[in-house]
Coordinates of C-alpha atoms and ligand atoms in Angstrom, one line a residue:
Chain A
X195 CA 0.0 0.0 0.0
X196 CA 1.4 3.4 -1.1
X197 CA 1.8 6.1 1.5
X198 CA -0.5 8.4 -0.5
X199 CA -3.3 6.0 0.1
X200 CA -2.9 6.3 3.8
X201 CA -3.9 10.0 3.3
X202 CA -7.4 8.9 2.3
X203 CA -8.0 6.3 5.0
X204 CA -9.4 6.4 8.4
X205 CA -10.9 3.7 10.7
X206 CA -13.7 1.7 9.1
X207 CA -15.8 1.7 12.2
X208 CA -18.7 4.1 12.0
X209 CA -18.3 5.0 15.7
X210 CA -14.7 6.3 15.0
X211 CA -15.4 8.5 12.0
X212 CA -16.2 11.6 14.0
X213 CA -13.2 11.3 16.2
X214 CA -10.0 13.2 15.2
X215 CA -7.9 10.4 16.6
X216 CA -9.1 8.0 13.9
X217 CA -6.9 9.8 11.3
X218 CA -4.3 9.1 10.2
X219 CA -4.1 5.4 10.9
X220 CA -0.7 4.5 12.4
X221 CA 1.5 2.0 10.7
X222 CA 2.8 -0.8 13.0
X223 CA 5.5 -3.4 12.3
X224 CA 5.6 -2.0 8.8
X225 CA 7.8 -3.6 6.3
X226 CA 8.6 -0.9 3.7
X227 CA 9.4 -1.4 0.1
X228 CA 10.6 1.1 -2.5
X229 CA 9.0 0.4 -5.9
X230 CA 10.3 2.3 -8.8
X231 CA 7.5 3.9 -10.9
X232 CA 7.3 6.5 -13.8
X233 CA 6.8 9.9 -12.4
X234 CA 3.4 11.6 -13.1
X235 CA 3.9 15.3 -12.4
X236 CA 0.3 16.2 -13.4
X237 CA -1.1 13.7 -10.9
X238 CA 1.1 14.9 -8.1
X239 CA 0.1 18.5 -8.9
X240 CA -3.6 17.6 -8.8
X241 CA -3.5 15.5 -5.7
X242 CA -1.1 17.6 -3.5
X243 CA -3.8 20.1 -2.4
X244 CA -5.8 17.0 -1.2
X245 CA -3.0 15.7 1.0
X246 CA -3.2 16.4 4.7
X247 CA 0.4 17.5 5.2
X248 CA 0.4 17.3 9.0
X249 CA -0.7 13.7 8.8
X250 CA 1.9 12.9 6.1
X251 CA 4.6 14.4 8.2
X252 CA 3.7 12.3 11.3
X253 CA 3.3 9.1 9.3
X254 CA 6.8 9.7 7.7
X255 CA 8.2 10.3 11.2
X256 CA 6.6 7.1 12.6
X257 CA 8.1 5.1 9.7
X258 CA 11.5 6.6 10.3
X259 CA 11.7 8.3 6.9
X260 CA 13.5 11.6 6.4
X261 CA 11.6 14.5 7.9
X262 CA 9.3 16.6 5.7
X263 CA 9.2 20.4 5.6
X264 CA 6.7 22.1 8.0
X265 CA 4.3 23.1 5.2
X266 CA 3.3 21.4 2.0
X267 CA 5.2 22.6 -1.1
X268 CA 3.2 25.0 -3.3
X269 CA 2.5 24.3 -6.9
X270 CA 5.2 26.8 -8.0
X271 CA 7.8 24.6 -6.3
X272 CA 7.1 21.6 -8.4
X273 CA 8.5 22.8 -11.8
X274 CA 11.7 24.7 -12.6
X275 CA 12.0 27.6 -14.9
X276 CA 12.0 25.3 -18.0
X277 CA 8.9 23.4 -16.7
X278 CA 11.0 20.4 -15.7
X279 CA 10.6 18.5 -12.5
X280 CA 12.2 20.0 -9.4
X281 CA 13.9 17.9 -6.7
X282 CA 10.8 18.7 -4.5
X283 CA 8.6 17.0 -7.1
X284 CA 10.9 14.0 -7.3
X285 CA 10.9 13.7 -3.5
X286 CA 7.1 13.8 -3.4
X287 CA 6.9 11.1 -6.0
X288 CA 9.3 8.9 -4.0
X289 CA 7.4 9.5 -0.8
X290 CA 3.8 9.3 -2.0
X291 CA 3.9 6.8 -4.9
X292 CA 7.1 4.7 -4.6
X293 CA 7.2 4.1 -0.8
X294 CA 4.8 1.2 0.0
X295 CA 4.0 -0.8 3.0
X296 CA 4.4 -4.4 1.9
X297 CA 3.1 -5.8 5.2
X298 CA 2.2 -4.7 8.7
X299 CA -0.7 -3.3 10.5
X300 CA -2.7 0.0 10.6
X301 CA -3.8 1.1 14.1
X302 CA -6.7 3.3 14.9
X303 CA -5.7 5.5 17.8
X304 CA -9.3 6.0 18.7
X305 CA -10.5 2.4 19.2
X306 CA -7.3 0.5 19.1
X307 CA -8.4 -1.8 16.3
X308 CA -5.6 -3.0 14.0
X309 CA -6.1 -3.6 10.2
X310 CA -3.7 -6.1 8.6
X311 CA -1.7 -5.4 5.4
X312 CA -0.5 -8.4 3.5
X313 CA 1.3 -8.4 0.2
X314 CA 0.6 -4.7 0.0
X315 CA -3.2 -5.1 0.3
X316 CA -4.9 -3.8 3.4
X317 CA -7.9 -5.5 4.9
X318 CA -10.6 -3.3 6.4
X319 CA -13.3 -6.0 7.1
X320 CA -14.7 -5.9 10.6
X321 CA -16.1 -8.6 12.9
X322 CA -19.8 -8.3 13.6
X323 CA -19.4 -6.8 17.1
X324 CA -17.4 -3.9 15.6
X325 CA -19.8 -3.1 12.8
Chain B
X248 CA -25.7 3.5 -27.9
X249 CA -28.9 5.6 -27.7
X250 CA -27.9 7.6 -30.8
X251 CA -28.0 4.8 -33.3
X252 CA -31.0 3.2 -31.6
X253 CA -33.2 6.2 -32.0
X254 CA -31.9 7.4 -35.4
X255 CA -31.9 4.0 -37.0
X256 CA -28.8 5.0 -38.8
X257 CA -25.0 4.6 -38.2
X258 CA -24.5 8.3 -39.2
X259 CA -25.0 11.3 -37.0
X260 CA -24.5 15.0 -38.0
X261 CA -22.8 17.1 -35.3
X262 CA -21.9 20.8 -35.2
X263 CA -18.4 21.5 -33.7
X264 CA -16.3 24.7 -33.4
X265 CA -13.4 23.4 -35.6
X266 CA -12.0 20.4 -37.5
X267 CA -9.3 20.4 -34.9
X268 CA -11.8 19.8 -32.0
X269 CA -13.6 17.2 -34.2
X270 CA -10.3 15.2 -34.4
X271 CA -9.6 15.5 -30.6
X272 CA -13.2 14.5 -29.8
X273 CA -13.1 11.4 -32.0
X274 CA -9.7 10.3 -30.7
X275 CA -11.4 9.6 -27.4
X276 CA -14.6 8.2 -28.9
X277 CA -15.1 4.4 -28.4
X278 CA -18.5 3.9 -30.1
X279 CA -18.0 5.9 -33.3
X280 CA -15.5 4.9 -36.0
X281 CA -14.6 8.1 -37.8
X282 CA -15.5 11.8 -38.3
X283 CA -15.8 13.7 -41.6
X284 CA -16.4 17.3 -42.6
X285 CA -19.8 17.2 -44.2
X286 CA -19.7 18.5 -47.7
X287 CA -23.2 17.6 -48.7
X288 CA -26.0 15.1 -48.4
X289 CA -29.2 14.0 -50.0
X290 CA -31.6 11.1 -50.7
X291 CA -30.4 10.6 -54.3
X292 CA -27.1 11.1 -56.0
X293 CA -28.5 14.0 -58.0
X294 CA -29.6 15.7 -54.8
X295 CA -26.3 15.0 -53.1
X296 CA -24.3 16.5 -56.0
X297 CA -26.5 19.6 -56.0
X298 CA -26.2 19.9 -52.2
X299 CA -22.4 19.7 -52.4
X300 CA -22.3 22.6 -54.9
X301 CA -24.6 24.9 -53.0
X302 CA -23.2 24.0 -49.5
X303 CA -19.4 23.5 -50.0
X304 CA -18.2 25.3 -53.2
X305 CA -16.0 27.6 -51.1
X306 CA -14.4 24.8 -49.0
X307 CA -13.8 22.8 -52.1
X308 CA -12.0 25.6 -53.9
X309 CA -9.5 25.6 -51.0
X310 CA -8.9 21.9 -51.5
X311 CA -9.0 22.0 -55.3
X312 CA -5.2 21.5 -55.9
X313 CA -4.5 18.9 -53.2
X314 CA -3.7 15.3 -54.1
X315 CA -7.0 13.5 -53.5
X316 CA -8.8 10.1 -53.5
X317 CA -12.3 8.9 -53.3
X318 CA -13.6 6.0 -51.2
X319 CA -17.1 4.6 -51.3
X320 CA -18.5 3.2 -48.1
X321 CA -21.6 1.0 -48.4
X322 CA -22.0 -0.4 -44.8
X323 CA -24.8 -3.0 -44.7
X324 CA -25.1 -2.8 -48.5
X325 CA -23.3 -4.1 -51.6
X326 CA -22.1 -2.5 -54.9
X327 CA -20.4 -4.2 -57.8
X328 CA -16.9 -2.9 -58.6
X329 CA -18.3 -1.5 -61.8
X330 CA -21.1 0.4 -60.0
X331 CA -18.6 1.7 -57.5
X332 CA -16.4 3.2 -60.2
X333 CA -19.4 4.7 -61.9
X334 CA -20.5 6.4 -58.7
X335 CA -17.1 7.8 -57.9
X336 CA -16.7 9.0 -61.5
X337 CA -20.0 10.9 -61.2
X338 CA -18.1 13.2 -58.9
X339 CA -15.9 14.3 -61.8
X340 CA -18.2 17.4 -62.0
X341 CA -16.3 18.8 -59.0
X342 CA -13.3 19.5 -61.4
X343 CA -10.7 18.7 -58.8
X344 CA -7.3 19.6 -60.2
X345 CA -4.9 17.7 -57.8
X346 CA -3.3 14.4 -58.4
X347 CA -5.3 11.2 -57.7
X348 CA -3.2 9.5 -55.0
X349 CA -4.2 6.5 -52.9
X350 CA -1.2 6.8 -50.7
X351 CA -0.6 10.5 -50.2
X352 CA -4.0 12.0 -50.5
X353 CA -4.4 15.2 -48.6
X354 CA -8.0 15.5 -49.6
X355 CA -9.6 12.2 -48.5
X356 CA -13.2 12.2 -49.8
X357 CA -15.7 9.6 -48.7
X358 CA -19.1 8.8 -50.3
X359 CA -21.1 7.3 -47.5
X360 CA -24.2 5.3 -48.3
X361 CA -26.8 4.9 -45.5
X362 CA -28.6 1.6 -45.9
X363 CA -31.5 0.6 -43.6
X364 CA -30.3 -1.1 -40.5
X365 CA -33.3 -3.4 -40.7
X366 CA -31.5 -6.7 -40.7
X367 CA -34.7 -8.6 -41.6
X368 CA -34.5 -7.3 -45.2
X369 CA -32.0 -9.0 -47.6
X370 CA -29.0 -6.8 -48.2
X371 CA -28.8 -6.5 -52.0
X372 CA -32.4 -5.8 -52.6
X373 CA -32.3 -2.4 -50.7
X374 CA -31.1 0.9 -52.1
X375 CA -29.4 3.4 -49.7
X376 CA -31.9 5.7 -48.1
X377 CA -29.5 8.6 -47.7
X378 CA -26.1 9.7 -49.1
X379 CA -23.3 11.8 -47.8
X380 CA -20.1 13.3 -49.2
X381 CA -17.5 13.9 -46.4
X382 CA -13.9 14.9 -46.1
X383 CA -12.2 12.4 -43.7
X384 CA -10.8 14.1 -40.6
X385 CA -9.8 11.3 -38.3
X386 CA -10.6 7.9 -36.9
X387 CA -11.8 7.2 -33.4
X388 CA -10.2 5.6 -30.3
X389 CA -12.1 2.4 -31.1
X390 CA -9.0 0.6 -32.2
X391 CA -8.1 0.1 -28.5
X392 CA -11.2 -2.1 -27.9
X393 CA -9.5 -5.3 -29.1
X394 CA -6.3 -4.4 -27.1
X395 CA -8.3 -4.7 -23.9
X396 CA -10.4 -7.6 -25.0
X397 CA -11.2 -9.8 -22.0
X398 CA -10.3 -12.9 -24.0
X399 CA -6.7 -11.7 -24.0
X400 CA -6.6 -10.5 -20.4
X401 CA -4.7 -12.6 -18.0
X402 CA -7.0 -12.1 -15.0
X403 CA -10.8 -12.0 -15.4
X404 CA -13.9 -13.5 -13.7
X405 CA -17.5 -14.1 -14.7
X406 CA -18.4 -10.5 -13.8
X407 CA -15.5 -8.7 -15.5
X408 CA -16.8 -5.8 -17.5
X409 CA -16.5 -6.1 -21.3
X410 CA -13.6 -3.9 -22.6
X411 CA -15.7 -1.7 -24.9
X412 CA -18.2 -0.9 -22.2
X413 CA -15.5 -0.3 -19.6
X414 CA -13.8 2.2 -22.0
X415 CA -17.2 3.9 -22.6
X416 CA -17.7 4.1 -18.9
X417 CA -14.2 5.6 -18.4
X418 CA -15.1 8.2 -21.0
X419 CA -18.3 9.2 -19.3
X420 CA -16.3 9.5 -16.0
X421 CA -14.0 12.0 -17.8
X422 CA -10.9 10.0 -17.1
X423 CA -7.8 12.0 -18.1
X424 CA -4.2 12.2 -16.9
X425 CA -3.8 13.7 -13.4
X426 CA -7.2 12.7 -12.1
X427 CA -7.9 10.1 -9.4
X428 CA -10.8 7.7 -10.0
X429 CA -12.2 5.0 -7.6
X430 CA -14.1 1.7 -8.0
X431 CA -15.7 0.5 -4.8
X432 CA -16.6 -2.9 -6.4
X433 CA -13.4 -3.4 -8.2
X434 CA -13.5 -7.2 -8.7
X435 CA -10.9 -7.9 -11.3
X436 CA -10.3 -4.2 -12.0
X437 CA -11.9 -3.8 -15.4
X438 CA -13.0 -0.2 -14.8
X439 CA -9.8 1.0 -13.2
X440 CA -7.8 -0.5 -16.1
X441 CA -10.0 1.4 -18.6
X442 CA -9.6 4.6 -16.7
X443 CA -5.9 4.1 -16.6
X444 CA -5.9 3.6 -20.3
X445 CA -7.0 7.2 -20.6
X446 CA -4.3 8.3 -18.2
X447 CA -6.2 8.6 -14.9
X448 CA -4.7 7.3 -11.6
X449 CA -7.0 4.7 -10.1
X450 CA -7.8 3.1 -6.7
X451 CA -10.2 0.2 -6.1
X452 CA -11.7 -1.9 -3.3
X453 CA -13.8 -5.0 -2.9
X454 CA -15.3 -7.0 -0.1
X455 CA -13.9 -10.1 -1.5
X456 CA -10.1 -10.2 -0.9
X457 CA -9.7 -13.2 -3.2
X458 CA -10.8 -11.1 -6.2
X459 CA -8.0 -8.5 -5.6
X460 CA -5.3 -11.0 -4.7
X461 CA -6.2 -13.5 -7.4
X462 CA -4.0 -16.5 -7.6
X463 CA -0.8 -17.8 -9.2
X464 CA 0.5 -14.3 -10.0
X465 CA -2.7 -13.4 -11.8
X466 CA -4.5 -10.6 -10.0
X467 CA -5.8 -7.0 -10.3
X468 CA -2.2 -5.6 -10.3
X469 CA -1.0 -8.0 -12.9
X470 CA -3.7 -6.7 -15.3
X471 CA -2.1 -3.3 -15.0
X472 CA 1.3 -4.8 -15.7
X473 CA -0.1 -6.6 -18.8
X474 CA -1.0 -3.2 -20.3
X475 CA 2.0 -1.3 -19.0
X476 CA -0.2 0.8 -16.7
X477 CA 1.5 0.1 -13.4
X478 CA 2.4 3.8 -12.8
X479 CA -1.3 4.7 -12.8
X480 CA -2.2 2.0 -10.2
X481 CA -2.5 3.6 -6.8
X482 CA -3.9 0.7 -4.7
X483 CA -6.5 -1.9 -4.1
X484 CA -7.8 -2.8 -0.6
X485 CA -10.4 -5.0 0.9
X486 CA -13.5 -3.3 2.3
X487 CA -17.3 -3.3 2.5
X488 CA -18.9 -0.2 0.9
X489 CA -21.2 0.2 3.9
X490 CA -18.3 0.2 6.3
X491 CA -15.7 2.0 4.3
X492 CA -12.4 3.2 5.7
X493 CA -12.3 6.0 3.1
X494 CA -12.4 9.6 4.4
X495 CA -15.5 11.6 3.7
X496 CA -13.6 14.4 2.1
X497 CA -13.8 15.8 -1.5
X498 CA -10.7 14.1 -2.9
X499 CA -12.0 12.0 -5.8
X500 CA -12.4 13.1 -9.4
X501 CA -14.5 10.1 -10.4
X502 CA -16.2 7.0 -9.1
X503 CA -17.0 4.1 -11.6
X504 CA -18.7 0.9 -10.6
X505 CA -20.9 -2.1 -11.4
X506 CA -22.5 -2.9 -8.0
X507 CA -23.5 -6.5 -7.1
X508 CA -27.1 -7.1 -8.2
X509 CA -29.1 -7.9 -5.1
X510 CA -31.4 -10.8 -5.3
X511 CA -29.6 -13.4 -7.5
X512 CA -26.1 -12.7 -6.3
X513 CA -27.2 -12.5 -2.7
X514 CA -25.8 -9.1 -2.0
X515 CA -24.0 -9.0 1.4
X516 CA -22.5 -6.5 3.7
X517 CA -20.6 -6.9 7.0
X518 CA -22.3 -7.4 10.3
X519 CA -24.2 -10.6 11.1
X520 CA -27.3 -10.0 13.3
X521 CA -26.7 -13.2 15.3
X522 CA -26.8 -12.4 19.0
X523 CA -23.7 -14.5 19.8
X524 CA -21.7 -12.5 17.3
X525 CA -22.4 -9.1 19.0
X526 CA -19.4 -9.4 21.3
X527 CA -15.8 -10.5 20.7
X528 CA -15.7 -14.2 19.7
X529 CA -13.1 -16.5 21.3
X530 CA -12.1 -19.8 19.7
X531 CA -12.1 -23.0 21.8
X532 CA -8.5 -22.5 22.7
X533 CA -9.1 -19.0 23.9
X534 CA -7.6 -17.1 21.0
X535 CA -9.6 -14.1 19.6
X536 CA -11.4 -15.2 16.4
X537 CA -11.1 -12.1 14.3
X538 CA -7.3 -11.8 14.9
X539 CA -6.6 -15.1 13.1
X540 CA -5.3 -15.0 9.6
X541 CA -7.9 -17.3 8.2
X542 CA -10.8 -15.3 9.8
X543 CA -13.8 -14.8 7.6
X544 CA -16.0 -11.9 8.8
X545 CA -19.7 -12.8 9.0
X546 CA -22.1 -11.0 6.7
X547 CA -25.7 -10.2 6.4
X548 CA -28.1 -9.7 3.4
X549 CA -28.7 -6.2 2.3
X550 CA -31.1 -4.3 0.0
X551 CA -29.8 -3.4 -3.5
X552 CA -31.6 -0.1 -3.4
X553 CA -30.1 0.8 -0.1
X554 CA -26.7 0.0 -1.6
X555 CA -27.4 2.3 -4.5
X556 CA -28.3 5.0 -2.0
X557 CA -25.0 4.4 -0.2
X558 CA -23.1 4.7 -3.4
X559 CA -24.8 8.1 -4.2
X560 CA -24.1 9.3 -0.6
X561 CA -20.4 8.5 -0.8
X562 CA -20.2 10.1 -4.3
X563 CA -21.8 13.3 -2.9
X564 CA -19.4 13.2 0.0
X565 CA -16.1 12.4 -1.8
X566 CA -16.3 13.8 -5.4
X567 CA -14.9 17.2 -6.2
X568 CA -17.1 19.7 -7.9
X569 CA -17.9 18.5 -11.4
X570 CA -16.6 15.0 -10.5
X571 CA -18.5 12.1 -12.1
X572 CA -20.2 9.0 -10.8
X573 CA -20.7 6.3 -13.4
X574 CA -22.8 3.4 -12.2
X575 CA -24.3 0.3 -13.9
X576 CA -27.6 -1.1 -12.7
X577 CA -30.2 -3.5 -14.0
X578 CA -33.3 -1.8 -15.4
X579 CA -35.6 -4.3 -13.5
X580 CA -35.2 -6.8 -10.8
X581 CA -35.7 -10.6 -11.1
X582 CA -39.5 -10.2 -10.8
X583 CA -39.4 -7.8 -13.8
X584 CA -40.3 -4.8 -11.6
X585 CA -38.6 -1.6 -12.9
X586 CA -36.0 -0.1 -10.5
X587 CA -36.2 3.6 -10.0
X588 CA -33.1 5.7 -11.0
X589 CA -31.7 6.8 -7.7
X590 CA -31.4 10.5 -7.0
X591 CA -29.4 12.8 -4.7
X592 CA -29.7 16.6 -4.3
X593 CA -25.9 17.0 -4.8
X594 CA -25.8 14.9 -7.9
X595 CA -27.3 15.7 -11.3
X596 CA -27.9 13.0 -13.9
X597 CA -25.9 13.8 -17.1
X598 CA -26.7 10.7 -19.1
X599 CA -28.7 7.4 -19.0
X600 CA -27.5 4.7 -21.5
X601 CA -29.4 1.5 -21.9
X602 CA -27.9 -1.8 -22.9
X603 CA -30.6 -4.3 -24.0
X604 CA -30.2 -8.1 -23.9
X605 CA -32.7 -10.7 -24.9
X606 CA -34.5 -11.0 -21.6
X607 CA -33.2 -8.1 -19.6
X608 CA -31.5 -4.7 -19.8
X609 CA -29.2 -2.6 -17.8
X610 CA -28.5 1.1 -17.5
X611 CA -25.3 3.0 -17.3
X612 CA -26.0 6.1 -15.2
X613 CA -23.7 9.1 -15.1
X614 CA -24.1 11.8 -12.4
X615 CA -22.3 15.1 -12.0
X616 CA -21.3 16.4 -8.5
X617 CA -22.9 19.8 -8.3
X618 CA -20.9 22.6 -6.6
X619 CA -22.5 23.3 -3.2
X620 CA -23.9 26.6 -4.3
X621 CA -26.0 24.9 -7.0
X622 CA -27.6 22.3 -4.7
X623 CA -31.2 22.8 -4.0
X624 CA -31.1 23.1 -0.2
X625 CA -34.9 22.4 0.1
X626 CA -34.6 19.0 -1.5
X627 CA -35.1 16.3 1.0
X628 CA -32.8 13.3 0.9
X629 CA -35.0 10.4 0.8
X630 CA -33.2 7.3 2.1
X631 CA -34.6 3.9 1.7
X632 CA -33.9 2.4 5.1
X633 CA -34.5 -1.3 4.7
X634 CA -32.7 -2.8 7.6
X635 CA -35.1 -5.4 9.0
X636 CA -35.7 -8.6 7.2
X637 CA -33.4 -11.5 7.0
X638 CA -33.0 -12.5 3.4
X639 CA -32.2 -10.5 0.3
X640 CA -35.7 -11.2 -1.0
X641 CA -37.4 -9.7 2.0
X642 CA -35.1 -6.6 1.8
X643 CA -35.7 -5.9 -1.8
X644 CA -39.2 -4.7 -2.1
X645 CA -39.7 -2.8 -5.3
X646 CA -42.4 -0.3 -5.8
X647 CA -43.0 0.2 -9.5
X648 CA -44.1 -2.5 -12.0
X649 CA -42.2 -2.3 -15.2
X650 CA -44.4 -1.2 -18.1
Ligands
SAM5 C1 -20.5 -7.1 -10.6 S1 -19.0 -7.4 -9.7 C2 -18.0 -6.1 -10.3 C3 -17.0 -6.7 -11.3 C4 -15.9 -5.7 -11.7 N1 -16.5 -4.5 -12.3 C5 -14.9 -6.4 -12.6 O1 -14.7 -5.9 -13.7 O2 -14.4 -7.5 -12.3 C6 -19.5 -6.8 -8.1 C7 -18.3 -6.9 -7.1 O3 -18.8 -6.3 -5.8 C8 -18.2 -7.0 -4.8 N2 -19.1 -6.7 -3.6 C9 -20.2 -7.4 -3.2 N3 -20.7 -6.9 -2.1 C10 -19.8 -5.8 -1.7 C11 -19.8 -4.9 -0.6 N4 -20.8 -4.9 0.3 N5 -18.8 -4.0 -0.6 C12 -17.8 -4.0 -1.6 N6 -17.8 -4.8 -2.6 C13 -18.8 -5.8 -2.7 C14 -18.2 -8.4 -5.2 O4 -17.1 -9.1 -4.5 C15 -17.9 -8.3 -6.7 O5 -16.5 -8.4 -7.0
ZN6 ZN1 -11.3 3.0 15.2

């Protein structure tokens, strides 16, 4: 599962949705993998305003990745004078699209429930007593 | 789909700003084959030739010196070679001065004969009912349909969506590079693959983990690899639409789906109502059941209409302004009772396409997420709460008899 996807996920339990503590989910025992992918500057540009930067920062920190700047890069920082990709854009691509959690767990800080990730695929199905 | 059905013709006249936009439009088109600048039309060849003179003399004078060629298209009809030559030669009256060139024609003229699509009549007995002269501008995106043919795809299931229809759906969802599109019933990933073909980045989920994981290296992701679309694959995950982990924020450009059809497939969601399952379940040896790797979460029956409402609710909550929801649904249920087209105050229907089979038909609905300022605040959201009842049959009570 790519780190960008974590930005769109919260606890699957309805009771947790309104609690701020249910986002972001916290990776546990995460086995990271770098998967090389073609860069898609247009997509990064479109999706960046939809990224909760604070959450991305804390997830990176929890995973022991290099620390991110305090605020999200602006659109003008993604392309150089010739319109080519900047280092900032390349770093975002590496972080959001190429860094994946191959296996581990995602913990909801509100209810303590853990969701398993196996072979890069997270499982959000709940037992009946948590539905 | 609807166009050819109502017009009873494979031809359709459209008005566009420029030949350049006509080419761009057609390059994305899956159902049409080509687009031509209309130089004239009529019911007979005499009428056609007159119409060309009165309508297009000025255009033709611009093209007069270009190398040219003529092609006769008699779709659903037949013409002998002699007759074909005779027809083409009857356009000598245009006095074109360029070279005739089959290979390097810059003026590519087509005579298009419109025969009745009535397949009950024998071909050769019918004369064309209408005729067109057109300058060929460009062919459509239709040539990719066989590329994505399910017969050649490594990972499919019985409910995989046909490649042509998946591509049409991706078009209606306005899939383009840079956008993010989601399929909540992703199955084998037919819709995400089609959206990625048009350059969109895609994400999918399904309640059935086996459909995403596949087996023996054949799975949703391997389909993206097969077509060289890995860079556009964001993720797939396992989840129930009615208990989704997705955040209710406006972060999606499109949602495309083919939901499970209630009654026959036995539509299920998480959460068994059995009293003994309402608290944490322990196995005989004391281990907690749901923490085991082979745990299968219990499910309950659910109403198809409630599921459709859930889809519209999540589309309203998660699509950006002008984002699209494309959803397939059967026109009627198993008892032949017509299903109402679901509505939501934040979503406006932009098209309804119908695909008819022998005994049933289904619709492809497309909705547009209205900007908040355009939503009718007085509109009441009518939810169909159907939560009591044990079987899918009891839950799926339909109101309207199909006419
Ligand atoms: C008609 S199939 C979609 C097939 C898919 N379009 C494809 O090309 O393979 C419906 C899918 O919905 C899934 N499904 C059924 N109930 C669900 C639920 N409550 N939440 C999410 N997915 C569900 C099924 O596992 C199935 O894969
Ligand atoms: Zn929780």
